[in-house]
Amino acid sequence: MSDSFSLADLEAIVAARASADAGSSYTRSLLDKGVAKCAQKLGEEAVETVIAAVSGSEKDLVGEASDLLYHLMVVLKARGVSLADIHAELARRTAQSGLAEKAARPTA
């Protein structure tokens, strides 16, 4: 892979694999299990990424972070959320400082 591989490339790969047969595509088999299963896998990868960040090697962290990003893209696909939606929200949030953005959020 070249250094120019992007999250948009990953989104396109997930979309293509989502159209494949579940017997030949892990992505399709995850999507067929529903959003909850996709989200569960995302959570598992998030925990593994945290563990790698705290006590793993750099190689471990890179691998787990890659898994995390893949599973995030699967969850977004399962929910019909595009990377463009995420980019728009990040652009909105970064238009001001993080502290100001956090202060402007509605309280729960």
mmCIF file of N, CA and C in Angstrom:
data_model
loop_
_atom_site.group_PDB
_atom_site.id
_atom_site.type_symbol
_atom_site.label_atom_id
_atom_site.label_comp_id
_atom_site.label_asym_id
_atom_site.label_seq_id
_atom_site.Cartn_x
_atom_site.Cartn_y
_atom_site.Cartn_z
ATOM 1 N N MET A 1 0.838 -1.194 0.000
ATOM 2 C CA MET A 1 0.000 0.000 0.000
ATOM 3 C C MET A 1 0.880 1.254 0.000
ATOM 4 N N SER A 2 0.404 2.248 -0.637
ATOM 5 C CA SER A 2 1.161 3.495 -0.671
ATOM 6 C C SER A 2 0.776 4.361 0.519
ATOM 7 N N ASP A 3 1.591 5.376 0.741
ATOM 8 C CA ASP A 3 1.323 6.305 1.834
ATOM 9 C C ASP A 3 0.087 7.151 1.573
ATOM 10 N N SER A 4 -0.440 7.099 0.359
ATOM 11 C CA SER A 4 -1.594 7.934 0.039
ATOM 12 C C SER A 4 -2.922 7.243 0.340
ATOM 13 N N PHE A 5 -2.890 6.050 0.934
ATOM 14 C CA PHE A 5 -4.126 5.365 1.312
ATOM 15 C C PHE A 5 -4.861 6.227 2.322
ATOM 16 N N SER A 6 -6.162 6.390 2.125
ATOM 17 C CA SER A 6 -6.932 7.299 2.971
ATOM 18 C C SER A 6 -8.152 6.609 3.570
ATOM 19 N N LEU A 7 -8.786 7.290 4.489
ATOM 20 C CA LEU A 7 -10.043 6.781 5.035
ATOM 21 C C LEU A 7 -11.111 6.711 3.944
ATOM 22 N N ALA A 8 -11.043 7.601 2.971
ATOM 23 C CA ALA A 8 -11.977 7.525 1.839
ATOM 24 C C ALA A 8 -11.758 6.231 1.062
ATOM 25 N N ASP A 9 -10.499 5.819 0.917
ATOM 26 C CA ASP A 9 -10.211 4.534 0.271
ATOM 27 C C ASP A 9 -10.807 3.397 1.086
ATOM 28 N N LEU A 10 -10.643 3.452 2.394
ATOM 29 C CA LEU A 10 -11.195 2.413 3.265
ATOM 30 C C LEU A 10 -12.719 2.397 3.177
ATOM 31 N N GLU A 11 -13.338 3.566 3.143
ATOM 32 C CA GLU A 11 -14.788 3.644 3.005
ATOM 33 C C GLU A 11 -15.235 2.977 1.705
ATOM 34 N N ALA A 12 -14.516 3.212 0.629
ATOM 35 C CA ALA A 12 -14.863 2.617 -0.667
ATOM 36 C C ALA A 12 -14.700 1.093 -0.637
ATOM 37 N N ILE A 13 -13.665 0.617 0.023
ATOM 38 C CA ILE A 13 -13.449 -0.830 0.141
ATOM 39 C C ILE A 13 -14.569 -1.461 0.951
ATOM 40 N N VAL A 14 -14.934 -0.833 2.069
ATOM 41 C CA VAL A 14 -16.036 -1.351 2.896
ATOM 42 C C VAL A 14 -17.325 -1.377 2.085
ATOM 43 N N ALA A 15 -17.588 -0.330 1.333
ATOM 44 C CA ALA A 15 -18.805 -0.283 0.507
ATOM 45 C C ALA A 15 -18.802 -1.392 -0.533
ATOM 46 N N ALA A 16 -17.667 -1.617 -1.178
ATOM 47 C CA ALA A 16 -17.588 -2.667 -2.189
ATOM 48 C C ALA A 16 -17.781 -4.037 -1.563
ATOM 49 N N ARG A 17 -17.152 -4.252 -0.436
ATOM 50 C CA ARG A 17 -17.267 -5.557 0.225
ATOM 51 C C ARG A 17 -18.648 -5.769 0.826
ATOM 52 N N ALA A 18 -19.330 -4.686 1.149
ATOM 53 C CA ALA A 18 -20.696 -4.785 1.667
ATOM 54 C C ALA A 18 -21.637 -5.339 0.602
ATOM 55 N N SER A 19 -21.275 -5.188 -0.653
ATOM 56 C CA SER A 19 -22.097 -5.681 -1.757
ATOM 57 C C SER A 19 -21.773 -7.123 -2.132
ATOM 58 N N ALA A 20 -20.738 -7.668 -1.535
ATOM 59 C CA ALA A 20 -20.313 -9.027 -1.868
ATOM 60 C C ALA A 20 -21.168 -10.055 -1.128
ATOM 61 N N ASP A 21 -20.953 -11.301 -1.467
ATOM 62 C CA ASP A 21 -21.624 -12.414 -0.804
ATOM 63 C C ASP A 21 -21.021 -12.609 0.591
ATOM 64 N N ALA A 22 -21.876 -12.895 1.573
ATOM 65 C CA ALA A 22 -21.399 -13.075 2.949
ATOM 66 C C ALA A 22 -20.405 -14.223 3.062
ATOM 67 N N GLY A 23 -20.499 -15.196 2.188
ATOM 68 C CA GLY A 23 -19.578 -16.317 2.223
ATOM 69 C C GLY A 23 -18.165 -15.951 1.822
ATOM 70 N N SER A 24 -18.023 -14.835 1.115
ATOM 71 C CA SER A 24 -16.699 -14.421 0.661
ATOM 72 C C SER A 24 -16.258 -13.085 1.250
ATOM 73 N N SER A 25 -17.102 -12.473 2.072
ATOM 74 C CA SER A 25 -16.781 -11.146 2.605
ATOM 75 C C SER A 25 -17.069 -11.064 4.101
ATOM 76 N N TYR A 26 -16.012 -10.857 4.867
ATOM 77 C CA TYR A 26 -16.168 -10.656 6.312
ATOM 78 C C TYR A 26 -17.019 -9.414 6.577
ATOM 79 N N THR A 27 -16.793 -8.370 5.782
ATOM 80 C CA THR A 27 -17.567 -7.136 5.938
ATOM 81 C C THR A 27 -19.061 -7.414 5.769
ATOM 82 N N ARG A 28 -19.423 -8.119 4.713
ATOM 83 C CA ARG A 28 -20.837 -8.444 4.465
ATOM 84 C C ARG A 28 -21.393 -9.292 5.600
ATOM 85 N N SER A 29 -20.618 -10.254 6.090
ATOM 86 C CA SER A 29 -21.110 -11.111 7.170
ATOM 87 C C SER A 29 -21.339 -10.301 8.442
ATOM 88 N N LEU A 30 -20.484 -9.328 8.713
ATOM 89 C CA LEU A 30 -20.707 -8.453 9.875
ATOM 90 C C LEU A 30 -21.985 -7.637 9.692
ATOM 91 N N LEU A 31 -22.134 -7.031 8.537
ATOM 92 C CA LEU A 31 -23.313 -6.200 8.272
ATOM 93 C C LEU A 31 -24.596 -7.016 8.368
ATOM 94 N N ASP A 32 -24.540 -8.262 7.922
ATOM 95 C CA ASP A 32 -25.719 -9.127 7.998
ATOM 96 C C ASP A 32 -26.125 -9.418 9.437
ATOM 97 N N LYS A 33 -25.194 -9.294 10.372
ATOM 98 C CA LYS A 33 -25.492 -9.550 11.794
ATOM 99 C C LYS A 33 -26.114 -8.337 12.478
ATOM 100 N N GLY A 34 -26.129 -7.206 11.798
ATOM 101 C CA GLY A 34 -26.793 -6.018 12.321
ATOM 102 C C GLY A 34 -25.865 -5.024 12.995
ATOM 103 N N VAL A 35 -26.431 -3.860 13.252
ATOM 104 C CA VAL A 35 -25.660 -2.752 13.827
ATOM 105 C C VAL A 35 -25.095 -3.126 15.200
ATOM 106 N N ALA A 36 -25.868 -3.815 16.021
ATOM 107 C CA ALA A 36 -25.398 -4.137 17.378
ATOM 108 C C ALA A 36 -24.129 -4.988 17.329
ATOM 109 N N LYS A 37 -24.075 -5.972 16.449
ATOM 110 C CA LYS A 37 -22.881 -6.815 16.348
ATOM 111 C C LYS A 37 -21.712 -6.012 15.796
ATOM 112 N N CYS A 38 -21.982 -5.169 14.811
ATOM 113 C CA CYS A 38 -20.925 -4.312 14.264
ATOM 114 C C CYS A 38 -20.376 -3.391 15.352
ATOM 115 N N ALA A 39 -21.267 -2.837 16.151
ATOM 116 C CA ALA A 39 -20.852 -1.944 17.236
ATOM 117 C C ALA A 39 -20.086 -2.712 18.317
ATOM 118 N N GLN A 40 -20.489 -3.933 18.587
ATOM 119 C CA GLN A 40 -19.772 -4.758 19.560
ATOM 120 C C GLN A 40 -18.325 -4.974 19.101
ATOM 121 N N LYS A 41 -18.150 -5.305 17.819
ATOM 122 C CA LYS A 41 -16.805 -5.501 17.279
ATOM 123 C C LYS A 41 -15.999 -4.206 17.364
ATOM 124 N N LEU A 42 -16.629 -3.069 17.105
ATOM 125 C CA LEU A 42 -15.958 -1.781 17.222
ATOM 126 C C LEU A 42 -15.484 -1.567 18.654
ATOM 127 N N GLY A 43 -16.342 -1.866 19.614
ATOM 128 C CA GLY A 43 -15.974 -1.726 21.021
ATOM 129 C C GLY A 43 -14.814 -2.620 21.405
ATOM 130 N N GLU A 44 -14.833 -3.858 20.929
ATOM 131 C CA GLU A 44 -13.728 -4.784 21.207
ATOM 132 C C GLU A 44 -12.418 -4.228 20.662
ATOM 133 N N GLU A 45 -12.467 -3.716 19.444
ATOM 134 C CA GLU A 45 -11.253 -3.158 18.838
ATOM 135 C C GLU A 45 -10.797 -1.894 19.562
ATOM 136 N N ALA A 46 -11.734 -1.117 20.072
ATOM 137 C CA ALA A 46 -11.363 0.082 20.836
ATOM 138 C C ALA A 46 -10.596 -0.316 22.096
ATOM 139 N N VAL A 47 -11.077 -1.338 22.793
ATOM 140 C CA VAL A 47 -10.391 -1.809 24.002
ATOM 141 C C VAL A 47 -8.999 -2.321 23.644
ATOM 142 N N GLU A 48 -8.909 -3.105 22.578
ATOM 143 C CA GLU A 48 -7.609 -3.629 22.160
ATOM 144 C C GLU A 48 -6.653 -2.506 21.773
ATOM 145 N N THR A 49 -7.181 -1.432 21.184
ATOM 146 C CA THR A 49 -6.351 -0.283 20.834
ATOM 147 C C THR A 49 -5.837 0.411 22.086
ATOM 148 N N VAL A 50 -6.688 0.551 23.072
ATOM 149 C CA VAL A 50 -6.270 1.163 24.339
ATOM 150 C C VAL A 50 -5.167 0.332 24.993
ATOM 151 N N ILE A 51 -5.349 -0.964 25.030
ATOM 152 C CA ILE A 51 -4.346 -1.846 25.630
ATOM 153 C C ILE A 51 -3.016 -1.724 24.878
ATOM 154 N N ALA A 52 -3.076 -1.715 23.563
ATOM 155 C CA ALA A 52 -1.858 -1.567 22.770
ATOM 156 C C ALA A 52 -1.195 -0.219 23.016
ATOM 157 N N ALA A 53 -1.998 0.831 23.187
ATOM 158 C CA ALA A 53 -1.447 2.167 23.439
ATOM 159 C C ALA A 53 -0.709 2.212 24.773
ATOM 160 N N VAL A 54 -1.240 1.517 25.763
ATOM 161 C CA VAL A 54 -0.674 1.564 27.104
ATOM 162 C C VAL A 54 0.497 0.599 27.275
ATOM 163 N N SER A 55 0.367 -0.598 26.723
ATOM 164 C CA SER A 55 1.392 -1.602 27.030
ATOM 165 C C SER A 55 1.927 -2.366 25.834
ATOM 166 N N GLY A 56 1.523 -2.010 24.644
ATOM 167 C CA GLY A 56 1.991 -2.720 23.462
ATOM 168 C C GLY A 56 3.109 -1.983 22.766
ATOM 169 N N SER A 57 3.590 -2.617 21.736
ATOM 170 C CA SER A 57 4.618 -1.990 20.904
ATOM 171 C C SER A 57 3.959 -1.011 19.932
ATOM 172 N N GLU A 58 4.785 -0.248 19.250
ATOM 173 C CA GLU A 58 4.249 0.650 18.226
ATOM 174 C C GLU A 58 3.558 -0.164 17.131
ATOM 175 N N LYS A 59 4.138 -1.292 16.767
ATOM 176 C CA LYS A 59 3.545 -2.168 15.750
ATOM 177 C C LYS A 59 2.180 -2.665 16.210
ATOM 178 N N ASP A 60 2.067 -3.048 17.493
ATOM 179 C CA ASP A 60 0.778 -3.484 18.043
ATOM 180 C C ASP A 60 -0.257 -2.371 17.938
ATOM 181 N N LEU A 61 0.148 -1.156 18.302
ATOM 182 C CA LEU A 61 -0.776 -0.023 18.265
ATOM 183 C C LEU A 61 -1.221 0.277 16.836
ATOM 184 N N VAL A 62 -0.296 0.238 15.906
ATOM 185 C CA VAL A 62 -0.657 0.494 14.501
ATOM 186 C C VAL A 62 -1.659 -0.555 14.015
ATOM 187 N N GLY A 63 -1.425 -1.801 14.348
ATOM 188 C CA GLY A 63 -2.338 -2.861 13.936
ATOM 189 C C GLY A 63 -3.714 -2.720 14.542
ATOM 190 N N GLU A 64 -3.759 -2.456 15.845
ATOM 191 C CA GLU A 64 -5.056 -2.313 16.519
ATOM 192 C C GLU A 64 -5.787 -1.060 16.062
ATOM 193 N N ALA A 65 -5.060 0.033 15.856
ATOM 194 C CA ALA A 65 -5.696 1.258 15.362
ATOM 195 C C ALA A 65 -6.271 1.040 13.964
ATOM 196 N N SER A 66 -5.580 0.249 13.154
ATOM 197 C CA SER A 66 -6.089 -0.075 11.819
ATOM 198 C C SER A 66 -7.377 -0.888 11.919
ATOM 199 N N ASP A 67 -7.395 -1.871 12.810
ATOM 200 C CA ASP A 67 -8.611 -2.647 13.034
ATOM 201 C C ASP A 67 -9.748 -1.749 13.513
ATOM 202 N N LEU A 68 -9.427 -0.830 14.409
ATOM 203 C CA LEU A 68 -10.431 0.092 14.948
ATOM 204 C C LEU A 68 -11.041 0.945 13.840
ATOM 205 N N LEU A 69 -10.206 1.483 12.974
ATOM 206 C CA LEU A 69 -10.714 2.311 11.887
ATOM 207 C C LEU A 69 -11.577 1.501 10.927
ATOM 208 N N TYR A 70 -11.154 0.281 10.631
ATOM 209 C CA TYR A 70 -11.961 -0.585 9.770
ATOM 210 C C TYR A 70 -13.339 -0.819 10.393
ATOM 211 N N HIS A 71 -13.370 -1.191 11.660
ATOM 212 C CA HIS A 71 -14.651 -1.492 12.295
ATOM 213 C C HIS A 71 -15.508 -0.234 12.456
ATOM 214 N N LEU A 72 -14.880 0.926 12.628
ATOM 215 C CA LEU A 72 -15.638 2.175 12.639
ATOM 216 C C LEU A 72 -16.304 2.393 11.283
ATOM 217 N N MET A 73 -15.575 2.149 10.209
ATOM 218 C CA MET A 73 -16.155 2.322 8.874
ATOM 219 C C MET A 73 -17.303 1.340 8.643
ATOM 220 N N VAL A 74 -17.204 0.142 9.196
ATOM 221 C CA VAL A 74 -18.298 -0.831 9.070
ATOM 222 C C VAL A 74 -19.531 -0.333 9.825
ATOM 223 N N VAL A 75 -19.346 0.185 11.030
ATOM 224 C CA VAL A 75 -20.480 0.715 11.794
ATOM 225 C C VAL A 75 -21.113 1.894 11.058
ATOM 226 N N LEU A 76 -20.290 2.778 10.529
ATOM 227 C CA LEU A 76 -20.839 3.909 9.773
ATOM 228 C C LEU A 76 -21.647 3.417 8.574
ATOM 229 N N LYS A 77 -21.123 2.415 7.872
ATOM 230 C CA LYS A 77 -21.842 1.839 6.735
ATOM 231 C C LYS A 77 -23.164 1.232 7.196
ATOM 232 N N ALA A 78 -23.126 0.508 8.300
ATOM 233 C CA ALA A 78 -24.338 -0.135 8.834
ATOM 234 C C ALA A 78 -25.408 0.893 9.178
ATOM 235 N N ARG A 79 -24.998 2.060 9.622
ATOM 236 C CA ARG A 79 -25.939 3.115 9.997
ATOM 237 C C ARG A 79 -26.227 4.096 8.873
ATOM 238 N N GLY A 80 -25.577 3.945 7.726
ATOM 239 C CA GLY A 80 -25.818 4.845 6.604
ATOM 240 C C GLY A 80 -25.195 6.215 6.779
ATOM 241 N N VAL A 81 -24.127 6.277 7.551
ATOM 242 C CA VAL A 81 -23.413 7.539 7.787
ATOM 243 C C VAL A 81 -22.160 7.535 6.919
ATOM 244 N N SER A 82 -21.961 8.597 6.171
ATOM 245 C CA SER A 82 -20.809 8.656 5.275
ATOM 246 C C SER A 82 -19.627 9.357 5.929
ATOM 247 N N LEU A 83 -18.477 9.122 5.358
ATOM 248 C CA LEU A 83 -17.278 9.824 5.810
ATOM 249 C C LEU A 83 -17.436 11.334 5.590
ATOM 250 N N ALA A 84 -18.161 11.719 4.556
ATOM 251 C CA ALA A 84 -18.427 13.144 4.320
ATOM 252 C C ALA A 84 -19.215 13.751 5.483
ATOM 253 N N ASP A 85 -20.137 12.968 6.070
ATOM 254 C CA ASP A 85 -20.876 13.446 7.245
ATOM 255 C C ASP A 85 -19.923 13.702 8.408
ATOM 256 N N ILE A 86 -18.970 12.796 8.582
ATOM 257 C CA ILE A 86 -17.990 12.941 9.659
ATOM 258 C C ILE A 86 -17.086 14.139 9.391
ATOM 259 N N HIS A 87 -16.650 14.281 8.154
ATOM 260 C CA HIS A 87 -15.812 15.437 7.797
ATOM 261 C C HIS A 87 -16.537 16.748 8.076
ATOM 262 N N ALA A 88 -17.816 16.810 7.732
ATOM 263 C CA ALA A 88 -18.590 18.037 7.960
ATOM 264 C C ALA A 88 -18.677 18.361 9.444
ATOM 265 N N GLU A 89 -18.894 17.335 10.257
ATOM 266 C CA GLU A 89 -18.977 17.569 11.708
ATOM 267 C C GLU A 89 -17.627 17.991 12.272
ATOM 268 N N LEU A 90 -16.558 17.364 11.805
ATOM 269 C CA LEU A 90 -15.229 17.761 12.272
ATOM 270 C C LEU A 90 -14.910 19.197 11.853
ATOM 271 N N ALA A 91 -15.295 19.576 10.652
ATOM 272 C CA ALA A 91 -15.073 20.956 10.203
ATOM 273 C C ALA A 91 -15.840 21.928 11.077
ATOM 274 N N ARG A 92 -17.078 21.564 11.420
ATOM 275 C CA ARG A 92 -17.877 22.431 12.281
ATOM 276 C C ARG A 92 -17.220 22.569 13.656
ATOM 277 N N ARG A 93 -16.780 21.443 14.204
ATOM 278 C CA ARG A 93 -16.198 21.462 15.545
ATOM 279 C C ARG A 93 -14.857 22.167 15.606
ATOM 280 N N THR A 94 -14.062 22.041 14.574
ATOM 281 C CA THR A 94 -12.733 22.642 14.617
ATOM 282 C C THR A 94 -12.739 24.110 14.216
ATOM 283 N N ALA A 95 -13.903 24.638 13.920
ATOM 284 C CA ALA A 95 -14.004 26.063 13.613
ATOM 285 C C ALA A 95 -13.827 26.901 14.876
ATOM 286 N N GLN A 96 -13.857 26.259 16.027
ATOM 287 C CA GLN A 96 -13.632 26.946 17.300
ATOM 288 C C GLN A 96 -12.743 26.066 18.170
ATOM 289 N N SER A 97 -12.278 26.594 19.272
ATOM 290 C CA SER A 97 -11.419 25.802 20.145
ATOM 291 C C SER A 97 -12.200 24.649 20.752
ATOM 292 N N GLY A 98 -11.497 23.613 21.126
ATOM 293 C CA GLY A 98 -12.120 22.453 21.740
ATOM 294 C C GLY A 98 -12.872 22.803 23.009
ATOM 295 N N LEU A 99 -12.323 23.681 23.810
ATOM 296 C CA LEU A 99 -12.981 24.076 25.059
ATOM 297 C C LEU A 99 -14.268 24.845 24.788
ATOM 298 N N ALA A 100 -14.228 25.732 23.795
ATOM 299 C CA ALA A 100 -15.427 26.493 23.450
ATOM 300 C C ALA A 100 -16.504 25.566 22.873
ATOM 301 N N GLU A 101 -16.081 24.619 22.044
ATOM 302 C CA GLU A 101 -17.029 23.660 21.454
ATOM 303 C C GLU A 101 -17.668 22.823 22.540
ATOM 304 N N LYS A 102 -16.871 22.370 23.478
ATOM 305 C CA LYS A 102 -17.390 21.523 24.564
ATOM 306 C C LYS A 102 -18.369 22.329 25.433
ATOM 307 N N ALA A 103 -18.057 23.569 25.704
ATOM 308 C CA ALA A 103 -18.918 24.417 26.525
ATOM 309 C C ALA A 103 -20.246 24.701 25.841
ATOM 310 N N ALA A 104 -20.254 24.681 24.498
ATOM 311 C CA ALA A 104 -21.478 24.975 23.757
ATOM 312 C C ALA A 104 -22.408 23.783 23.622
ATOM 313 N N ARG A 105 -21.927 22.607 23.990
ATOM 314 C CA ARG A 105 -22.774 21.403 23.879
ATOM 315 C C ARG A 105 -23.918 21.473 24.893
ATOM 316 N N PRO A 106 -25.076 20.973 24.506
ATOM 317 C CA PRO A 106 -26.178 20.923 25.476
ATOM 318 C C PRO A 106 -25.839 19.957 26.617
ATOM 319 N N THR A 107 -26.254 20.319 27.797
ATOM 320 C CA THR A 107 -26.010 19.434 28.935
ATOM 321 C C THR A 107 -27.041 18.318 28.950
ATOM 322 N N ALA A 108 -26.586 17.140 29.326
ATOM 323 C CA ALA A 108 -27.478 15.975 29.321
ATOM 324 C C ALA A 108 -28.143 15.785 30.655
#
